[in-house]
Short mmCIF file of C-alpha atoms in Angstrom, two decimals:
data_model
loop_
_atom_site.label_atom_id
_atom_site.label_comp_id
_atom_site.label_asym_id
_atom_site.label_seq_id
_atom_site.Cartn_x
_atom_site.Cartn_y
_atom_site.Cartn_z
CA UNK A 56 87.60 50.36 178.40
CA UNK A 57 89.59 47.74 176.46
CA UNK A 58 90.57 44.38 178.19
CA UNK A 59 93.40 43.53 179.64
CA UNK A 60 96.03 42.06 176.81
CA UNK A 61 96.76 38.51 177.78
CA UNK A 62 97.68 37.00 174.66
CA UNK A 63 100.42 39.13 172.74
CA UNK A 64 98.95 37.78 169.70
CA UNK A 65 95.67 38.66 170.13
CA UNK A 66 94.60 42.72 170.28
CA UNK A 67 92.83 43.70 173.75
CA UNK A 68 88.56 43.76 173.12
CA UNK A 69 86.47 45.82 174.20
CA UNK A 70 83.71 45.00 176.33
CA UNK A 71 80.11 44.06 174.86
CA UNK A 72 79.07 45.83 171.12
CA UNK A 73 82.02 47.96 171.46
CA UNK A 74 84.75 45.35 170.71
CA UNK A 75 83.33 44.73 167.25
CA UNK A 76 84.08 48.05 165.85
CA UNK A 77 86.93 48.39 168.01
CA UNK A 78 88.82 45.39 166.23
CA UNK A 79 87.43 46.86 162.65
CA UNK A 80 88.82 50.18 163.37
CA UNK A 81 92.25 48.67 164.05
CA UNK A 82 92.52 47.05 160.19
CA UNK A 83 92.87 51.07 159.72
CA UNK A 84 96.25 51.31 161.13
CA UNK A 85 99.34 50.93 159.23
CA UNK A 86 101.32 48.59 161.14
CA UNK A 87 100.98 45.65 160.07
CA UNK A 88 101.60 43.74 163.25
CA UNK A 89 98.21 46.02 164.89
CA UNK A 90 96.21 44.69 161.74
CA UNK A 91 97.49 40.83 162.63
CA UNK A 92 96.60 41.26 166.04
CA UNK A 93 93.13 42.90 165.00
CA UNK A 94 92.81 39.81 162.63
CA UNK A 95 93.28 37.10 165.13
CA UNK A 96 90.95 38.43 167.73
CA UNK A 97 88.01 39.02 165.30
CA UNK A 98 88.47 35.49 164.45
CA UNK A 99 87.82 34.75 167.80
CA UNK A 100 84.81 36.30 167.86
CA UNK A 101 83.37 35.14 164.85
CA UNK A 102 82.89 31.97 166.44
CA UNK A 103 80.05 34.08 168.46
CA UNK A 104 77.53 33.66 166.22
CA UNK A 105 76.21 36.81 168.14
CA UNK A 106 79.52 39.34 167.35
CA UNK A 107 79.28 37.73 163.83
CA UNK A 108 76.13 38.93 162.90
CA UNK A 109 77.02 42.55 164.30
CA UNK A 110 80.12 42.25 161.87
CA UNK A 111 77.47 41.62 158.95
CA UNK A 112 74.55 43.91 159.91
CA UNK A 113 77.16 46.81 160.86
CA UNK A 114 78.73 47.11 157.33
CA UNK A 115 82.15 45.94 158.68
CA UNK A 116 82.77 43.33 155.55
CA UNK A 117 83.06 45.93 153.06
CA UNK A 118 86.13 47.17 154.86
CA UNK A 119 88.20 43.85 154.13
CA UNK A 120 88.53 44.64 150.49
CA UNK A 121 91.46 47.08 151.26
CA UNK A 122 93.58 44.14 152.93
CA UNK A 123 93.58 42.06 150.18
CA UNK A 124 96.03 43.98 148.65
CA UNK A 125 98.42 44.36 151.85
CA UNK A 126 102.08 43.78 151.32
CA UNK A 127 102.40 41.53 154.71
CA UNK A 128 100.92 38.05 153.85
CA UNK A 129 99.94 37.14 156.87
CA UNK A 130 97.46 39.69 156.43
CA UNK A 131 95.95 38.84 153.67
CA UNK A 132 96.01 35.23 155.13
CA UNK A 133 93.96 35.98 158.22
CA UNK A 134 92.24 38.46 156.35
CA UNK A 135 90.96 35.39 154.29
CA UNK A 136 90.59 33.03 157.25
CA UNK A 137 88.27 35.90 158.77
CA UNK A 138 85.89 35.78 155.34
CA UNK A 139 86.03 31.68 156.05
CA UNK A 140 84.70 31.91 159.45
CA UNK A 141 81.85 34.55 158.57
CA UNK A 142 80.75 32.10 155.36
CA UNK A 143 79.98 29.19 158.10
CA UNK A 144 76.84 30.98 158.80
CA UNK A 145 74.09 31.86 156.33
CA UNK A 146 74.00 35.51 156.88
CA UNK A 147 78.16 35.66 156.12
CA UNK A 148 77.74 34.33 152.80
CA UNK A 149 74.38 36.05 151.64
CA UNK A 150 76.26 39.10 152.67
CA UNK A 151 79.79 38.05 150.59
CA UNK A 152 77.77 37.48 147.76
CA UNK A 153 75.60 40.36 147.77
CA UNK A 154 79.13 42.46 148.30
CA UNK A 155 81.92 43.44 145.77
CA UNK A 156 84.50 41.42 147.51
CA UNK A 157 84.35 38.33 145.23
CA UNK A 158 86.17 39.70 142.41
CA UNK A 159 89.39 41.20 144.32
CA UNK A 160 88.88 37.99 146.36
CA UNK A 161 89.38 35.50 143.41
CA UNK A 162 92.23 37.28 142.42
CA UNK A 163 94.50 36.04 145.36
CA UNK A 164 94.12 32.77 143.84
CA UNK A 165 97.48 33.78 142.23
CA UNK A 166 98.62 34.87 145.77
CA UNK A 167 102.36 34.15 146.66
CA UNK A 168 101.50 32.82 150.42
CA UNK A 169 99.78 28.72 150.17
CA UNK A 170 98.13 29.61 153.02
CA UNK A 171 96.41 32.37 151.78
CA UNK A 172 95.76 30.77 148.57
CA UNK A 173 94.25 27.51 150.96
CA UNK A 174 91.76 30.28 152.45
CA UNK A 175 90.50 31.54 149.55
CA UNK A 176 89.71 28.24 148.19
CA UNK A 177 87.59 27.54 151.32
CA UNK A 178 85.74 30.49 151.19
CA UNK A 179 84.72 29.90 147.78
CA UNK A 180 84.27 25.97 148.62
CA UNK A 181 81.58 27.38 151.08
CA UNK A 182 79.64 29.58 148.80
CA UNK A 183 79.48 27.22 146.06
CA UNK A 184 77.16 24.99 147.73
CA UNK A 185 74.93 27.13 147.69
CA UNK A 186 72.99 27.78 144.46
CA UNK A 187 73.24 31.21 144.44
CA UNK A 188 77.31 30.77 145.33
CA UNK A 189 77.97 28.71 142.52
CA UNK A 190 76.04 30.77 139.91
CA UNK A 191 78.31 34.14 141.23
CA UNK A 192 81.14 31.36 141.17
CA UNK A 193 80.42 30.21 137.29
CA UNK A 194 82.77 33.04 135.67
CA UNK A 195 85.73 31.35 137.68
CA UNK A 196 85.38 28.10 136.47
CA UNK A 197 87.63 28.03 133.24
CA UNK A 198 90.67 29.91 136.16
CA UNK A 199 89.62 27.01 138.46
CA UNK A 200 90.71 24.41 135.21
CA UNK A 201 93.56 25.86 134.93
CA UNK A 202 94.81 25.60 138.35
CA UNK A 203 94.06 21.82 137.80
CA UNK A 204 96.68 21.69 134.89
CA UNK A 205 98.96 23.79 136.53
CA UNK A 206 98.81 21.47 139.24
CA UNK A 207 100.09 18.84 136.40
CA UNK A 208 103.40 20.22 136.66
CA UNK A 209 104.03 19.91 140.51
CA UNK A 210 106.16 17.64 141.75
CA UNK A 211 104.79 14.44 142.32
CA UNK A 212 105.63 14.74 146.46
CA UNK A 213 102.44 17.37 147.78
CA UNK A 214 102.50 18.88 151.15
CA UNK A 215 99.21 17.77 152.76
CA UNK A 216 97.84 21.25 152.46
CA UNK A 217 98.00 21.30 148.58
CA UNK A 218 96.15 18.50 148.55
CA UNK A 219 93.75 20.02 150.33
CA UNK A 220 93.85 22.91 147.65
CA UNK A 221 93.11 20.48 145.36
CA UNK A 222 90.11 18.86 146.79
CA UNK A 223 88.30 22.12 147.95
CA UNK A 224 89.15 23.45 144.32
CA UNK A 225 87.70 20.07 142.57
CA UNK A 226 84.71 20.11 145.19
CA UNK A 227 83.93 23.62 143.94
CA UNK A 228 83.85 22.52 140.06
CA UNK A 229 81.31 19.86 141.04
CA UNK A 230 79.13 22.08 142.75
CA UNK A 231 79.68 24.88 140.10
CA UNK A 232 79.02 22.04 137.71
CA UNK A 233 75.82 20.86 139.02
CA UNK A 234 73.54 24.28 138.12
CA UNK A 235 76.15 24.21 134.34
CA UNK A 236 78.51 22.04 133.11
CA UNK A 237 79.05 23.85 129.95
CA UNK A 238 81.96 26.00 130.88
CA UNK A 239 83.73 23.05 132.78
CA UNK A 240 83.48 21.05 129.49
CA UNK A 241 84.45 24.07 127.57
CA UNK A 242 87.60 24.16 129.37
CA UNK A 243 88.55 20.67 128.43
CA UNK A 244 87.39 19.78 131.81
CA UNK A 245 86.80 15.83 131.04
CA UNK A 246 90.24 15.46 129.89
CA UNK A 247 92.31 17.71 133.12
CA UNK A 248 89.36 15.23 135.57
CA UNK A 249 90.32 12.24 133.71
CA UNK A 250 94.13 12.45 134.58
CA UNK A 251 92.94 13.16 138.49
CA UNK A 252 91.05 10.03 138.78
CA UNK A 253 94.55 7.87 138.79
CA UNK A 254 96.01 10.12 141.55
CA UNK A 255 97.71 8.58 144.53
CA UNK A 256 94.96 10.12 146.84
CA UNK A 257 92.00 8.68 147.40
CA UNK A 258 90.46 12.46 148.58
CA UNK A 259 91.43 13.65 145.04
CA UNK A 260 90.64 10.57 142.89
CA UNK A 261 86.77 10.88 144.80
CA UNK A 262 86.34 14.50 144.15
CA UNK A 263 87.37 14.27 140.76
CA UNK A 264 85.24 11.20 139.90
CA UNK A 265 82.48 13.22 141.48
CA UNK A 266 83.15 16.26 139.12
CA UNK A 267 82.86 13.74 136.32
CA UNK A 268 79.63 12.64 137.39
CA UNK A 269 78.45 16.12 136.78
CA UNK A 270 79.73 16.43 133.52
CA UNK A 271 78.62 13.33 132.45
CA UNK A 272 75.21 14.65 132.67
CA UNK A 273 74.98 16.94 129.55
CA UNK A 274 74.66 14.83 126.14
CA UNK A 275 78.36 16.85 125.49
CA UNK A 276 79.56 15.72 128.69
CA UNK A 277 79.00 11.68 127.75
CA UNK A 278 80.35 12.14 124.39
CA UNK A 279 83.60 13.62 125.52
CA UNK A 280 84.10 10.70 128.52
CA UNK A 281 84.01 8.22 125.27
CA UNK A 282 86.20 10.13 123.34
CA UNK A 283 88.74 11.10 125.77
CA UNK A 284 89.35 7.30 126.71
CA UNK A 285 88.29 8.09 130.24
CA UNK A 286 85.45 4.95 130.48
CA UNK A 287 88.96 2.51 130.79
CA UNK A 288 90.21 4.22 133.78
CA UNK A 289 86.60 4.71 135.29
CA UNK A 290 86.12 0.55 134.88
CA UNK A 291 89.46 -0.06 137.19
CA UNK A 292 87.63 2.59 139.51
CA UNK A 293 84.56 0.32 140.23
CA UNK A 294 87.31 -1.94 142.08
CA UNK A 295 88.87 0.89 144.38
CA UNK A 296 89.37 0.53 147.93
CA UNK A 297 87.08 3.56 148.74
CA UNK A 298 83.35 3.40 148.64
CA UNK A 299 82.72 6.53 147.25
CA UNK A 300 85.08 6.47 145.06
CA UNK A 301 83.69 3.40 143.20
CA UNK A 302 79.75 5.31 143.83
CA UNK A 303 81.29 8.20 141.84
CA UNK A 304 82.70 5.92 138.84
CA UNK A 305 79.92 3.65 138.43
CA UNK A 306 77.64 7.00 138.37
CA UNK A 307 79.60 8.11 135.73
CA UNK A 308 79.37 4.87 133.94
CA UNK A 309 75.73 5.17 134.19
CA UNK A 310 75.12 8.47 133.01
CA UNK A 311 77.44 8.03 129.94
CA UNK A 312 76.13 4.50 128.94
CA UNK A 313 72.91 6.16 128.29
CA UNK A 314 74.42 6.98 125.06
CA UNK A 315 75.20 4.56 121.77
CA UNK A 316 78.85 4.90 122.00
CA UNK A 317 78.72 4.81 125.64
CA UNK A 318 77.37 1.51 125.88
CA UNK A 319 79.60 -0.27 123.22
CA UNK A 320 83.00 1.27 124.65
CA UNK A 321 81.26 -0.54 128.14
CA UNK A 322 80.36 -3.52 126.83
CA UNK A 323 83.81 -3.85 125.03
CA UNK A 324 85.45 -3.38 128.53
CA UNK A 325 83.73 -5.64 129.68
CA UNK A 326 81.81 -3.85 132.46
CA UNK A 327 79.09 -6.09 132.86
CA UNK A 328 80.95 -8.68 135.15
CA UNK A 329 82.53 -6.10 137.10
CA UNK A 330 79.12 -4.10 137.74
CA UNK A 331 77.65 -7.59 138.78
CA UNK A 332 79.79 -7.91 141.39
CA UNK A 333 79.87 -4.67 142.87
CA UNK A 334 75.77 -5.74 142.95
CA UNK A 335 76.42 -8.72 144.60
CA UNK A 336 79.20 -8.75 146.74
CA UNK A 337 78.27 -5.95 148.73
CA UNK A 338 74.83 -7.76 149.72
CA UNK A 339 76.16 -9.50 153.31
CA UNK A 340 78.13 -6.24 154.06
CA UNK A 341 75.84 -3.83 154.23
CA UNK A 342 73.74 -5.28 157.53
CA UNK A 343 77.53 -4.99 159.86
CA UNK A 344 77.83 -1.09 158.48
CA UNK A 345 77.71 2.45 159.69
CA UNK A 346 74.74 4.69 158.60
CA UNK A 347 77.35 6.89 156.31
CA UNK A 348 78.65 4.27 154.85
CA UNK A 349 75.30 2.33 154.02
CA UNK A 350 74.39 5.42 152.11
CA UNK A 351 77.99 5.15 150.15
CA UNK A 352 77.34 1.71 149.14
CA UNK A 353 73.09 1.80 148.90
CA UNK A 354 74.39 4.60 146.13
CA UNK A 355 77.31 2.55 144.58
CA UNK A 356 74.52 -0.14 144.04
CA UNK A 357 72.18 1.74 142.42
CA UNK A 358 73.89 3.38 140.25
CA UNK A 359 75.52 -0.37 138.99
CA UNK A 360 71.73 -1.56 138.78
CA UNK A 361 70.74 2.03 136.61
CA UNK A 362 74.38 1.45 134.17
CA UNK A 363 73.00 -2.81 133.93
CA UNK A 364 69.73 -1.63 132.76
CA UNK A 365 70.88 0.63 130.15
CA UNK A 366 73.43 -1.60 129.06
CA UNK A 367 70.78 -4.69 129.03
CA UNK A 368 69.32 -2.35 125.66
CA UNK A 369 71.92 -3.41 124.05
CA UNK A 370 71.69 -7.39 122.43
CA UNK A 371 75.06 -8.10 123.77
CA UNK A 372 74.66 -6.44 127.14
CA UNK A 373 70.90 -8.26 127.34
CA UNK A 374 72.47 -11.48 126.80
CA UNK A 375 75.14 -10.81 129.78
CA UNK A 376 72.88 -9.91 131.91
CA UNK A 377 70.22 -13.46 131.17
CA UNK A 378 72.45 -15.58 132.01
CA UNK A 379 72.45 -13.39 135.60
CA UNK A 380 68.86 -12.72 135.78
CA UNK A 381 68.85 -14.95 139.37
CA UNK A 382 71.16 -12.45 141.08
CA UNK A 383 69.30 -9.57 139.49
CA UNK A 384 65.69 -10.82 140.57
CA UNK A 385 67.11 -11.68 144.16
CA UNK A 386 67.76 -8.44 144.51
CA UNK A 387 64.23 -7.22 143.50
CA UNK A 388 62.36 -9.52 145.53
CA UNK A 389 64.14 -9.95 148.83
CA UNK A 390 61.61 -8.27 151.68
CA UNK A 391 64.10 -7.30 153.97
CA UNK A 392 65.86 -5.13 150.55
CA UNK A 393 66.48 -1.31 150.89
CA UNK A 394 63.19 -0.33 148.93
CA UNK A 395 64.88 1.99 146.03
CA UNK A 396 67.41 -0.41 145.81
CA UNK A 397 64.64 -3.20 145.48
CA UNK A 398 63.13 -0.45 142.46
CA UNK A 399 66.11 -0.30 140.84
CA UNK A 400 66.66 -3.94 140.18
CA UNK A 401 63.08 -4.39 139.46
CA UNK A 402 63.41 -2.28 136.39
CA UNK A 403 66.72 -3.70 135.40
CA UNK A 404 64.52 -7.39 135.19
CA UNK A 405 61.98 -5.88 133.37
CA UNK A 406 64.37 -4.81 130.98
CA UNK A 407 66.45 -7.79 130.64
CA UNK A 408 63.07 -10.06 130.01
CA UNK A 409 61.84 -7.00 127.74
CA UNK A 410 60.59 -8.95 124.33
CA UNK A 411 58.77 -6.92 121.80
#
């Protein structure tokens, strides 16, 4: 016997097992004010982690391929929003990926409704941290690049929640990036990334720098940062007000000045000064912070320590960083020293003193 309906929003449950398929078998109807109702309640019960793994087991997923398509678009939105809730838990997205749902699912990427569009992107954003998610999310990439230079075109006032697009969307080319970079960079991804990290918002201008840091990985990848003038704009980041933000650029920096060209276009920024402050100056701060943020800046450090030792190959860059050793050898010997930080400066001394 169904509930009684408090909420006209929300379509009566059944009691126990039985309200599962209850809700399921209303998405059959044709009204689309049923199927809303259906919708929101189901969503309520996904939060049961219990009624969610009856959805899974019982086949019900399968069934939400049809709404995708429905002319009402607040279907399709909670429809979407439902698919977001089941991916918080393990078994929802082993059982999205192992379904045929991704395919009509990516398509309402193009959807008319921004808040169906924001849904999608978060389901996706959840399955692509997982390895398996970002492998079944690699054929979306070069659709994912173009959003980003469609997004070019906007106006320059967002709404909050396309920002939001925009960060879930960049967050899933990073982790897409991390098992292959190759179709990111084939989809002039370095250049569309580049023009993000100047963005107003710091969200977007930390994703994006994060995405680079990927890309910078491949030998292509640090080529095309050099040639696409990006190593400028990722200097200025290494002085931005957020933490990670600087972390993300001076990673970048350090994968790319692995690289001949990579260090020279550094060294004629510059860099060296810059990355010896963010070294030093962040020594006194880091006893007064939060956990979270001691892992931002133990991060931003190390990766300034690993881009000094690669540029101290260089002549030029090794006779920078002599005239420094002190600062670099205080932080290799100081006891009370984070440990990998303490490694990483170690090797950037040995390096520096290097003689043949």
């Amino acid at each position: 016997m169904a509930g009684v309906l408090i909420d006209p929003s929300r379509a009566p449950v059944a009691f126990g097992r039985r309200a599962v398929p209850q809700l399921f078998g209303e998405l059959q109807q044709l009204e689309a004010d049923r199927k809303q109702r259906a919708l929101a309640s189901l969503c309520d019960l996904m939060h049961d982690p219990e009624k969610l793994y009856q959805a899974v087991t019982g086949g019900f997923v399968e069934q939400l391929e049809v709404l995708f398509k429905d002319e009402d678009s607040s279907v399709r939105t909670k429809t979407c929003e439902l698919l977001h809730l089941l991916t918080a838990h393990s078994i929802g997205r082993r059982a999205l990926l192992s379904s045929a749902l991704l395919p009509p699912l990516s398509q309402l990427l193009d959807d008319s409704s921004s808040s169906c569009r924001r849904n999608v992107h978060r389901v996706l954003n959840r399955l692509a941290r997982l390895p398996a998610g970002a492998n079944a999310l690699l054929t979306l990439v070069p659709k994912l690049m173009l959003k980003l230079r469609q997004d070019e075109g906007e106006e320059e006032e967002e709404e909050e929640e396309e920002e939001e697009v925009q960060v879930l969307r960049l967050s899933t080319l990073s982790c897409c990036s991390r098992l292959d970079a190759l179709p990111a960079l084939a989809s002039d991804g370095v250049s569309l990334l580049g023009r993000k990290l100047s963005h107003r918002s710091a969200n977007i201008r930390r994703e994006a720098a994060a995405a680079m840091m990927v890309l910078s990985v491949p030998v292509d990848g640090k080529q095309q940062v050099c040639e696409k003038a990006v190593l400028p704009v990722l200097v200025g980041l290494l002085q931005d007000e957020d933490v990670e933000v600087q972390a993300n650029a001076a990673g970048t920096i350090m994968n790319t000045v692995i690289i001949t060209t990579g260090k020279l276009q550094c060294l004629d920024l510059d860099v060296v000064p810059v990355l010896l402050d963010v070294v030093s100056e962040h020594t006194e701060k880091e006893e007064e912070e939060e956990e979270e943020m001691k892992r931002r800046r133990k991060a931003l450090v190390i990766y300034s320590l690993r881009a000094l030792t690669s540029l101290a190959e260089a002549p030029d860059g090794r006779g920078l960083l002599l005239e420094q050793l002190p600062l670099l050898a205080r932080r290799s010997e100081a006891p009370e020293e984070d440990r990998d930080v303490r490694r990483a400066a170690q090797t950037a001394v040995r390096v520096v003193t290097w003689t043949p």
